[in-house]
Coordinates of N, CA and C in Angstrom, one line a residue:
M123 N 0.8 -1.2 0.0 CA 0.0 0.0 0.0 C 0.9 1.2 0.0
S124 N 0.3 2.3 -0.5 CA 1.1 3.6 -0.7 C 1.3 4.3 0.7
S125 N 2.4 4.8 0.9 CA 2.7 5.6 2.1 C 2.6 7.1 1.8
V126 N 2.7 7.9 2.9 CA 2.6 9.3 2.7 C 3.7 9.8 1.8
V127 N 4.9 9.2 2.0 CA 6.0 9.6 1.1 C 5.8 9.2 -0.3
D128 N 5.1 8.1 -0.6 CA 4.8 7.7 -2.0 C 3.9 8.7 -2.6
V129 N 2.9 9.2 -1.8 CA 1.9 10.2 -2.3 C 2.6 11.5 -2.7
C130 N 3.5 11.9 -1.8 CA 4.3 13.1 -2.0 C 5.2 13.0 -3.3
N131 N 5.8 11.9 -3.5 CA 6.7 11.7 -4.6 C 5.9 11.7 -5.9
L132 N 4.7 11.0 -5.9 CA 3.8 11.0 -7.0 C 3.4 12.4 -7.4
A133 N 3.0 13.2 -6.3 CA 2.6 14.6 -6.6 C 3.7 15.4 -7.2
L134 N 4.9 15.2 -6.7 CA 6.1 15.9 -7.3 C 6.3 15.6 -8.7
S135 N 6.1 14.3 -9.0 CA 6.3 13.8 -10.4 C 5.3 14.5 -11.4
H136 N 4.1 14.7 -10.8 CA 3.0 15.3 -11.6 C 3.4 16.7 -12.1
I137 N 4.2 17.4 -11.3 CA 4.6 18.8 -11.7 C 6.0 18.8 -12.3
G138 N 6.5 17.6 -12.6 CA 7.8 17.6 -13.3 C 9.0 17.7 -12.5
D139 N 8.8 17.6 -11.2 CA 10.0 17.7 -10.2 C 10.6 16.3 -10.1
E140 N 11.9 16.3 -10.3 CA 12.6 15.0 -10.2 C 13.1 14.6 -8.8
A141 N 12.9 15.5 -7.9 CA 13.3 15.2 -6.5 C 12.5 14.0 -5.9
T142 N 13.2 13.3 -5.0 CA 12.5 12.2 -4.3 C 12.7 12.4 -2.8
V143 N 11.6 12.6 -2.1 CA 11.7 12.9 -0.7 C 11.6 11.5 0.0
T144 N 12.3 11.4 1.1 CA 12.3 10.2 1.9 C 11.6 10.3 3.2
S145 N 11.3 11.6 3.7 CA 10.6 11.8 4.9 C 10.0 13.2 4.9
I146 N 8.8 13.3 5.4 CA 8.2 14.7 5.6 C 7.8 14.9 7.1
S147 N 8.1 13.9 7.9 CA 7.7 14.0 9.3 C 8.8 13.3 10.2
P148 N 9.9 14.0 10.5 CA 10.1 15.4 10.1 C 10.6 15.6 8.7
P149 N 10.5 16.8 8.1 CA 11.1 16.9 6.7 C 12.5 16.6 6.7
E150 N 13.0 16.0 5.6 CA 14.3 15.5 5.5 C 15.3 16.7 5.3
G151 N 14.9 17.9 4.9 CA 15.8 19.0 4.8 C 15.7 19.6 3.4
S152 N 15.2 18.9 2.4 CA 15.1 19.5 1.1 C 13.9 20.4 1.0
P153 N 13.9 21.4 0.1 CA 12.7 22.3 -0.1 C 11.5 21.5 -0.4
Q154 N 11.6 20.5 -1.2 CA 10.4 19.7 -1.6 C 9.8 19.0 -0.4
A155 N 10.6 18.5 0.5 CA 10.1 17.8 1.7 C 9.4 18.8 2.6
G156 N 10.0 20.0 2.7 CA 9.4 21.1 3.5 C 8.0 21.5 3.0
H157 N 7.9 21.6 1.7 CA 6.6 22.0 1.1 C 5.6 20.9 1.2
C158 N 6.1 19.6 1.1 CA 5.1 18.5 1.3 C 4.7 18.4 2.7
A159 N 5.6 18.6 3.7 CA 5.2 18.6 5.1 C 4.1 19.6 5.4
R160 N 4.2 20.8 4.7 CA 3.3 21.9 4.9 C 1.9 21.6 4.3
F161 N 2.0 21.1 3.0 CA 0.7 21.1 2.2 C 0.0 19.7 2.2
Y162 N 0.8 18.7 2.6 CA 0.1 17.3 2.5 C -1.1 17.3 3.5
P163 N -1.0 17.7 4.7 CA -2.2 17.6 5.6 C -3.3 18.4 5.1
M164 N -3.0 19.5 4.5 CA -4.1 20.4 3.9 C -4.9 19.6 2.8
A165 N -4.1 19.1 1.9 CA -4.7 18.4 0.8 C -5.4 17.1 1.2
R166 N -4.9 16.4 2.2 CA -5.5 15.2 2.7 C -6.9 15.5 3.3
N167 N -6.9 16.5 4.2 CA -8.1 16.8 4.9 C -9.2 17.5 4.0
A168 N -8.7 18.2 3.0 CA -9.6 18.8 2.0 C -10.3 17.7 1.2
L169 N -9.6 16.7 0.8 CA -10.2 15.6 0.1 C -11.1 14.8 0.9
L170 N -10.7 14.5 2.2 CA -11.5 13.7 3.1 C -12.9 14.4 3.3
T171 N -12.9 15.7 3.5 CA -14.1 16.4 3.9 C -15.0 16.7 2.7
K172 N -14.5 16.4 1.5 CA -15.3 16.7 0.3 C -16.3 15.6 -0.1
Y173 N -16.0 14.4 0.4 CA -16.8 13.2 0.0 C -17.0 12.3 1.2
T174 N -18.1 11.6 1.3 CA -18.3 10.6 2.3 C -17.7 9.3 2.0
W175 N -16.3 9.2 2.1 CA -15.6 8.0 1.7 C -15.9 6.9 2.7
S176 N -16.0 5.7 2.2 CA -16.3 4.5 3.0 C -15.3 4.3 4.1
F177 N -14.0 4.6 3.8 CA -13.0 4.4 4.8 C -12.8 5.5 5.8
A178 N -13.6 6.6 5.6 CA -13.4 7.8 6.5 C -14.7 8.2 7.2
T179 N -15.9 7.6 6.7 CA -17.2 8.0 7.3 C -17.5 7.1 8.5
R180 N -17.7 7.7 9.7 CA -17.9 6.9 10.9 C -19.2 7.4 11.6
R181 N -19.7 6.5 12.5 CA -20.8 6.9 13.4 C -20.4 6.5 14.8
V182 N -20.8 7.3 15.8 CA -20.4 7.0 17.2 C -21.5 7.5 18.1
D183 N -21.7 6.8 19.2 CA -22.5 7.3 20.3 C -21.8 8.5 21.0
L184 N -22.4 9.6 21.0 CA -21.7 10.8 21.6 C -21.6 10.7 23.1
A185 N -20.5 11.3 23.6 CA -20.3 11.3 25.1 C -21.0 12.5 25.7
L186 N -21.9 12.4 26.6 CA -22.6 13.5 27.2 C -21.7 14.3 28.1
L187 N -21.8 15.6 28.1 CA -21.0 16.5 29.0 C -21.9 17.0 30.1
T188 N -21.3 17.4 31.2 CA -22.1 17.8 32.3 C -22.3 19.3 32.3
L189 N -21.8 20.0 31.4 CA -22.0 21.5 31.3 C -23.4 21.8 30.9
T190 N -23.8 23.0 31.3 CA -25.2 23.5 30.9 C -25.2 24.0 29.5
P191 N -26.1 23.5 28.7 CA -26.1 24.0 27.3 C -26.7 25.4 27.2
P192 N -26.4 26.1 26.1 CA -27.0 27.4 25.9 C -28.5 27.3 25.8
V193 N -29.2 28.4 25.9 CA -30.6 28.5 25.8 C -31.0 28.0 24.4
G194 N -32.0 27.1 24.4 CA -32.5 26.5 23.1 C -32.0 25.1 22.9
W195 N -31.0 24.7 23.7 CA -30.5 23.3 23.5 C -30.6 22.6 24.8
L196 N -30.8 21.2 24.7 CA -31.0 20.4 25.9 C -29.7 19.6 26.3
Y197 N -28.9 19.3 25.4 CA -27.8 18.4 25.6 C -26.5 18.9 25.0
A198 N -25.4 18.6 25.7 CA -24.1 19.0 25.3 C -23.2 17.7 25.2
Y199 N -22.6 17.6 24.0 CA -21.7 16.4 23.8 C -20.3 16.8 23.4
S200 N -19.4 16.0 23.7 CA -18.0 16.2 23.2 C -17.9 15.5 21.8
L201 N -17.1 16.1 21.0 CA -16.9 15.6 19.7 C -15.8 14.5 19.8
P202 N -16.0 13.4 18.9 CA -15.0 12.3 19.0 C -13.6 12.8 18.5
N203 N -12.6 12.2 18.9 CA -11.2 12.5 18.4 C -11.1 12.2 16.9
G204 N -10.5 13.2 16.2 CA -10.3 13.0 14.8 C -11.5 13.4 14.0
C205 N -12.5 14.1 14.6 CA -13.7 14.5 13.8 C -13.3 15.6 12.9
L206 N -13.3 15.4 11.6 CA -13.0 16.5 10.7 C -14.2 17.3 10.3
K207 N -15.3 16.5 10.1 CA -16.5 17.2 9.7 C -17.8 16.5 10.2
P208 N -18.5 17.0 11.1 CA -19.8 16.4 11.5 C -20.8 16.5 10.3
L209 N -21.5 15.4 10.1 CA -22.4 15.3 9.0 C -23.9 15.4 9.5
C210 N -24.2 14.6 10.4 CA -25.6 14.7 11.0 C -25.6 14.1 12.3
V211 N -26.7 14.4 13.1 CA -26.9 13.9 14.4 C -28.3 13.1 14.3
L212 N -28.2 11.9 14.9 CA -29.4 11.0 14.8 C -29.9 10.6 16.2
A213 N -31.2 10.4 16.3 CA -31.7 9.8 17.5 C -31.5 8.3 17.3
P214 N -31.4 7.5 18.4 CA -31.2 6.1 18.3 C -32.2 5.4 17.4
E215 N -33.4 5.8 17.5 CA -34.5 5.1 16.7 C -34.4 5.4 15.2
D216 N -33.6 6.5 14.9 CA -33.5 6.8 13.5 C -32.2 6.3 12.8
A217 N -31.3 5.8 13.6 CA -30.0 5.4 13.1 C -30.1 4.0 12.5
S218 N -30.9 3.9 11.5 CA -31.0 2.6 10.7 C -29.8 2.4 9.8
E219 N -29.5 1.2 9.5 CA -28.4 0.9 8.6 C -28.7 1.5 7.2
A220 N -29.9 1.4 6.8 CA -30.3 2.0 5.5 C -30.0 3.4 5.4
F221 N -30.3 4.2 6.5 CA -30.0 5.6 6.5 C -28.5 5.9 6.4
F222 N -27.8 5.2 7.3 CA -26.3 5.4 7.3 C -25.7 5.1 5.9
M223 N -26.1 4.0 5.3 CA -25.6 3.7 4.0 C -26.0 4.7 2.9
S224 N -27.1 5.3 3.1 CA -27.6 6.3 2.1 C -26.7 7.5 2.1
M225 N -26.0 7.8 3.2 CA -25.2 8.9 3.4 C -23.8 8.7 2.8
I226 N -23.3 7.5 2.8 CA -22.0 7.2 2.3 C -22.0 7.3 0.8
G227 N -20.9 7.8 0.2 CA -20.9 7.8 -1.3 C -21.5 9.0 -1.9
R228 N -21.4 10.2 -1.2 CA -22.0 11.4 -1.7 C -21.1 12.6 -1.4
D229 N -21.1 13.6 -2.2 CA -20.4 14.8 -1.8 C -21.0 15.3 -0.6
T230 N -20.2 15.7 0.4 CA -20.7 16.2 1.7 C -21.6 17.4 1.5
A231 N -21.3 18.3 0.5 CA -22.1 19.5 0.3 C -23.6 19.1 -0.2
D232 N -23.8 17.9 -0.7 CA -25.1 17.5 -1.2 C -25.9 16.7 -0.3
L233 N -25.4 16.5 0.9 CA -26.1 15.6 1.8 C -27.5 16.2 2.3
F234 N -27.4 17.4 2.7 CA -28.7 18.1 3.2 C -28.8 19.5 2.6
P235 N -29.1 19.6 1.3 CA -29.2 20.9 0.7 C -30.2 21.8 1.4
A236 N -30.0 23.1 1.4 CA -30.9 24.1 2.0 C -32.3 23.9 1.5
G237 N -33.2 23.9 2.4 CA -34.7 23.8 2.0 C -35.1 22.4 1.8
H238 N -34.3 21.4 2.0 CA -34.7 20.0 1.8 C -34.1 19.2 3.0
P239 N -34.6 19.5 4.2 CA -34.1 18.7 5.4 C -34.5 17.3 5.3
D240 N -33.6 16.4 5.7 CA -34.0 15.0 5.8 C -34.8 14.7 7.0
N241 N -35.7 13.8 7.0 CA -36.6 13.6 8.2 C -35.8 13.0 9.3
N242 N -34.7 12.3 9.1 CA -33.9 11.8 10.1 C -32.8 12.7 10.7
H243 N -32.6 13.8 10.0 CA -31.5 14.7 10.3 C -32.0 15.7 11.4
Q244 N -31.3 15.6 12.5 CA -31.7 16.5 13.7 C -30.8 17.7 13.7
Q245 N -31.3 18.8 14.2 CA -30.5 20.0 14.3 C -29.5 19.9 15.4
F246 N -28.3 20.6 15.1 CA -27.3 20.7 16.1 C -26.4 21.9 15.7
V247 N -25.6 22.3 16.7 CA -24.7 23.4 16.5 C -23.4 23.0 17.2
I248 N -22.3 23.5 16.7 CA -21.0 23.2 17.3 C -20.4 24.6 17.7
E249 N -20.0 24.7 19.0 CA -19.4 25.9 19.5 C -18.2 25.6 20.4
A250 N -17.3 26.5 20.5 CA -16.2 26.3 21.5 C -16.6 26.8 22.9
D251 N -16.2 25.9 23.9 CA -16.5 26.3 25.2 C -15.4 27.3 25.7
S252 N -15.4 27.6 27.0 CA -14.4 28.5 27.6 C -13.0 28.1 27.5
T253 N -12.8 26.8 27.3 CA -11.4 26.3 27.2 C -10.9 26.2 25.8
G254 N -11.9 26.5 24.8 CA -11.6 26.3 23.4 C -11.9 25.0 22.8
A255 N -12.4 24.1 23.7 CA -12.8 22.7 23.2 C -14.1 22.8 22.5
L256 N -14.3 22.1 21.4 CA -15.5 22.1 20.6 C -16.6 21.3 21.3
V257 N -17.8 21.8 21.3 CA -18.9 21.1 22.0 C -20.0 21.1 21.0
L258 N -20.7 19.9 20.9 CA -21.9 19.8 20.0 C -23.1 19.9 20.9
Y259 N -24.0 20.8 20.5 CA -25.3 21.0 21.3 C -26.5 20.5 20.4
T260 N -27.4 19.8 21.0 CA -28.5 19.3 20.2 C -29.6 19.0 21.2
N261 N -30.8 18.8 20.7 CA -32.0 18.4 21.6 C -32.2 16.9 21.6
I262 N -31.3 16.1 21.1 CA -31.4 14.7 21.0 C -30.8 14.0 22.2
E263 N -31.5 13.2 22.9 CA -31.0 12.4 24.0 C -30.3 11.1 23.4
N264 N -29.2 10.8 24.0 CA -28.4 9.6 23.5 C -28.1 9.7 22.0
A265 N -27.6 10.9 21.6 CA -27.4 11.2 20.2 C -26.3 10.4 19.6
I266 N -26.4 10.2 18.3 CA -25.5 9.5 17.5 C -25.0 10.4 16.4
L267 N -23.7 10.5 16.3 CA -23.1 11.4 15.3 C -22.5 10.6 14.1
V268 N -22.8 11.1 12.9 CA -22.2 10.5 11.7 C -21.2 11.6 11.2
Y269 N -20.0 11.3 11.0 CA -18.9 12.3 10.7 C -17.8 11.7 9.8
I270 N -17.0 12.7 9.3 CA -15.8 12.3 8.6 C -14.7 12.3 9.5
H271 N -14.0 11.2 9.5 CA -12.8 11.0 10.4 C -11.5 11.3 9.7
E272 N -10.6 12.0 10.5 CA -9.3 12.3 9.9 C -8.5 11.0 9.8
T273 N -8.6 10.4 8.7 CA -8.0 9.1 8.4 C -6.6 9.3 7.8
S274 N -5.6 9.4 8.7 CA -4.3 9.7 8.3 C -3.5 8.4 7.8
D275 N -4.0 7.3 8.1 CA -3.3 6.0 7.7 C -3.7 5.7 6.3
T276 N -2.8 6.0 5.4 CA -3.1 5.8 3.9 C -3.3 4.4 3.5
T277 N -2.9 3.4 4.4 CA -3.1 2.0 4.0 C -4.6 1.7 4.1
R278 N -5.4 2.6 4.7 CA -6.9 2.4 4.8 C -7.6 3.0 3.6
W279 N -6.9 3.8 2.8 CA -7.4 4.5 1.7 C -7.5 3.5 0.5
T280 N -8.5 3.8 -0.4 CA -8.6 3.0 -1.6 C -7.5 3.5 -2.6
P281 N -7.0 2.6 -3.5 CA -5.9 3.0 -4.4 C -6.3 4.3 -5.2
L282 N -7.5 4.4 -5.7 CA -7.8 5.5 -6.6 C -8.0 6.8 -5.7
A283 N -8.4 6.7 -4.5 CA -8.4 7.8 -3.6 C -7.0 8.3 -3.3
I284 N -6.0 7.4 -3.3 CA -4.6 7.8 -3.1 C -4.2 8.6 -4.4
L285 N -4.5 8.1 -5.6 CA -4.2 8.8 -6.8 C -4.8 10.2 -6.8
A286 N -6.0 10.3 -6.4 CA -6.7 11.6 -6.3 C -6.0 12.6 -5.3
L287 N -5.6 12.0 -4.2 CA -4.9 12.8 -3.2 C -3.5 13.4 -3.8
A288 N -2.8 12.5 -4.5 CA -1.5 12.9 -5.1 C -1.8 14.1 -6.1
R289 N -2.8 14.0 -6.9 CA -3.1 15.0 -7.9 C -3.5 16.3 -7.2
L290 N -4.3 16.2 -6.2 CA -4.7 17.4 -5.5 C -3.5 18.1 -4.8
L291 N -2.6 17.3 -4.2 CA -1.4 17.8 -3.6 C -0.5 18.4 -4.6
A292 N -0.4 17.9 -5.8 CA 0.4 18.5 -6.9 C -0.1 19.9 -7.2
S293 N -1.4 20.1 -7.1 CA -1.9 21.5 -7.4 C -1.5 22.4 -6.3
Y294 N -1.3 21.9 -5.1 CA -0.8 22.8 -4.0 C 0.7 23.1 -4.1
L295 N 1.5 22.1 -4.6 CA 2.9 22.2 -4.6 C 3.4 23.0 -5.8
A296 N 2.7 23.1 -6.9 CA 3.2 23.7 -8.1 C 3.6 25.1 -7.9
G297 N 2.8 25.9 -7.2 CA 3.1 27.3 -7.0 C 4.4 27.5 -6.2
P298 N 4.6 27.0 -5.0 CA 5.8 27.2 -4.3 C 7.1 26.6 -4.9
I299 N 6.9 25.5 -5.7 CA 8.1 24.9 -6.2 C 8.5 25.4 -7.6
I300 N 7.5 25.6 -8.5 CA 7.8 26.1 -9.8 C 7.8 27.7 -9.8
K301 N 6.9 28.3 -9.1 CA 6.8 29.7 -8.9 C 6.4 30.5 -10.1
G302 N 6.0 31.7 -9.9 CA 5.6 32.6 -11.0 C 4.4 32.2 -11.7
T303 N 4.2 32.8 -12.9 CA 3.0 32.5 -13.7 C 3.0 31.1 -14.2
E304 N 4.2 30.5 -14.4 CA 4.3 29.1 -14.8 C 3.7 28.2 -13.7
G305 N 4.1 28.5 -12.5 CA 3.7 27.7 -11.4 C 2.2 27.8 -11.2
M306 N 1.6 29.0 -11.4 CA 0.2 29.2 -11.3 C -0.5 28.4 -12.4
A307 N 0.0 28.4 -13.6 CA -0.6 27.6 -14.7 C -0.5 26.1 -14.4
V308 N 0.6 25.6 -13.9 CA 0.7 24.2 -13.6 C -0.3 23.8 -12.5
A309 N -0.4 24.7 -11.5 CA -1.3 24.4 -10.4 C -2.7 24.3 -10.9
K310 N -3.1 25.2 -11.8 CA -4.4 25.2 -12.4 C -4.7 23.9 -13.1
G311 N -3.7 23.5 -13.9 CA -3.8 22.3 -14.7 C -4.0 21.1 -13.9
Q312 N -3.2 21.0 -12.8 CA -3.3 19.9 -11.9 C -4.7 19.8 -11.2
L313 N -5.2 21.0 -10.8 CA -6.5 21.0 -10.2 C -7.6 20.6 -11.1
Q314 N -7.4 21.0 -12.4 CA -8.4 20.6 -13.4 C -8.4 19.1 -13.6
A315 N -7.2 18.5 -13.7 CA -7.0 17.1 -13.8 C -7.6 16.4 -12.6
F316 N -7.5 16.9 -11.5 CA -8.1 16.3 -10.3 C -9.6 16.3 -10.4
M317 N -10.2 17.4 -10.7 CA -11.6 17.5 -10.8 C -12.2 16.7 -12.0
A318 N -11.5 16.6 -13.1 CA -12.0 16.0 -14.3 C -11.8 14.5 -14.3
A319 N -10.7 14.0 -13.7 CA -10.4 12.6 -13.8 C -10.2 11.9 -12.5
E320 N -9.2 12.2 -11.7 CA -8.9 11.4 -10.5 C -10.1 11.4 -9.5
Y321 N -10.6 12.6 -9.2 CA -11.7 12.6 -8.2 C -12.9 11.9 -8.6
P322 N -13.5 12.1 -9.8 CA -14.6 11.3 -10.2 C -14.3 9.8 -10.2
Q323 N -13.1 9.4 -10.7 CA -12.8 7.9 -10.7 C -12.7 7.4 -9.3
A324 N -12.1 8.1 -8.4 CA -12.0 7.7 -7.0 C -13.3 7.5 -6.3
T325 N -14.2 8.5 -6.5 CA -15.5 8.4 -5.9 C -16.4 7.3 -6.5
S326 N -16.3 7.1 -7.8 CA -17.0 6.0 -8.4 C -16.6 4.7 -7.9
D327 N -15.3 4.5 -7.8 CA -14.7 3.3 -7.3 C -15.1 3.0 -5.9
D328 N -15.1 4.1 -5.1 CA -15.5 3.9 -3.7 C -17.0 3.5 -3.6
G329 N -17.8 4.1 -4.4 CA -19.2 3.7 -4.4 C -19.4 2.2 -4.8
Q330 N -18.7 1.8 -5.8 CA -18.8 0.4 -6.3 C -18.4 -0.6 -5.2
R331 N -17.4 -0.2 -4.4 CA -16.9 -1.1 -3.4 C -18.0 -1.3 -2.3
R332 N -19.0 -0.5 -2.2 CA -20.0 -0.6 -1.2 C -21.3 -1.3 -1.7
Q333 N -21.3 -1.5 -3.0 CA -22.5 -2.2 -3.6 C -22.7 -3.6 -3.0
Q334 N -23.9 -4.0 -2.9 CA -24.2 -5.3 -2.4 C -23.7 -6.3 -3.4
N335 N -23.1 -7.4 -2.9 CA -22.6 -8.5 -3.7 C -23.8 -9.3 -4.3
V336 N -24.1 -9.1 -5.5 CA -25.3 -9.8 -6.1 C -25.0 -11.3 -6.2
Y337 N -23.8 -11.7 -6.1 CA -23.5 -13.1 -6.2 C -23.4 -13.9 -4.8
A338 N -23.7 -13.1 -3.8 CA -23.5 -13.7 -2.4 C -24.4 -14.8 -2.2
D339 N -25.6 -14.8 -2.7 CA -26.6 -15.9 -2.4 C -26.8 -16.8 -3.6
V340 N -25.9 -16.7 -4.6 CA -26.0 -17.6 -5.8 C -25.3 -18.9 -5.5
V341 N -25.9 -20.0 -5.8 CA -25.4 -21.3 -5.6 C -25.0 -21.9 -6.9
A342 N -23.8 -22.3 -7.1 CA -23.4 -22.9 -8.4 C -24.2 -24.1 -8.7
S343 N -24.5 -24.2 -10.1 CA -25.4 -25.3 -10.5 C -24.8 -26.7 -10.1
S344 N -23.5 -26.8 -10.1 CA -22.9 -28.1 -9.8 C -23.2 -28.4 -8.3
V345 N -23.3 -27.4 -7.5 CA -23.6 -27.6 -6.1 C -25.1 -27.8 -5.9
S346 N -25.9 -27.0 -6.5 CA -27.4 -27.1 -6.3 C -27.9 -28.4 -6.8
A347 N -27.2 -29.0 -7.7 CA -27.7 -30.3 -8.2 C -27.6 -31.4 -7.2
R348 N -26.7 -31.2 -6.2 CA -26.5 -32.1 -5.1 C -27.3 -31.8 -3.9
L349 N -28.1 -30.7 -3.9 CA -28.9 -30.3 -2.7 C -30.2 -31.1 -2.7

């Protein structure tokens, strides 16, 4: 499986840079490694939060906090570690498998468009408390959160999602490495390639991986003849 360094080197190759980095955490010392260390987390999290990837979408029973919620809210919950983007809050009776699966495999911006609230989708708000910690407020008891997790382990990513990440990272690296108007042009071209090719292919592949196996209940004729 591809490592973070593999992703960075593929991104560098996309912009025509012949350098090969060996470490970005900590950066090995080359300018390319320094830029990768800076921009890789940005590209990774931007891609993760753009789509409900099967390997990054999670649900969890929220942990209730003892603090008093603001007026208008009944319950306060802590956010799970690694929560990049909360998607929706569900009551236990609404958290069906069918509803959860209907959320995965969609651009996050399209999940709950304005004016079209889902019947299962409960209102919530996220604010920082006095210590700066993020708190989720809702009126749902025993709330369940569906969210995008900061999946930093690239071995959990699908191969085409890795390719999409490398292309998006290339669009971030082109400016500081190539510089000037040429760097801007290369960055634009890499972003266009990401949107036109790698991203659609990665999301389509991710969706196909979740489809029900239509052959799961099929019995071979040679076996059925003996039943």
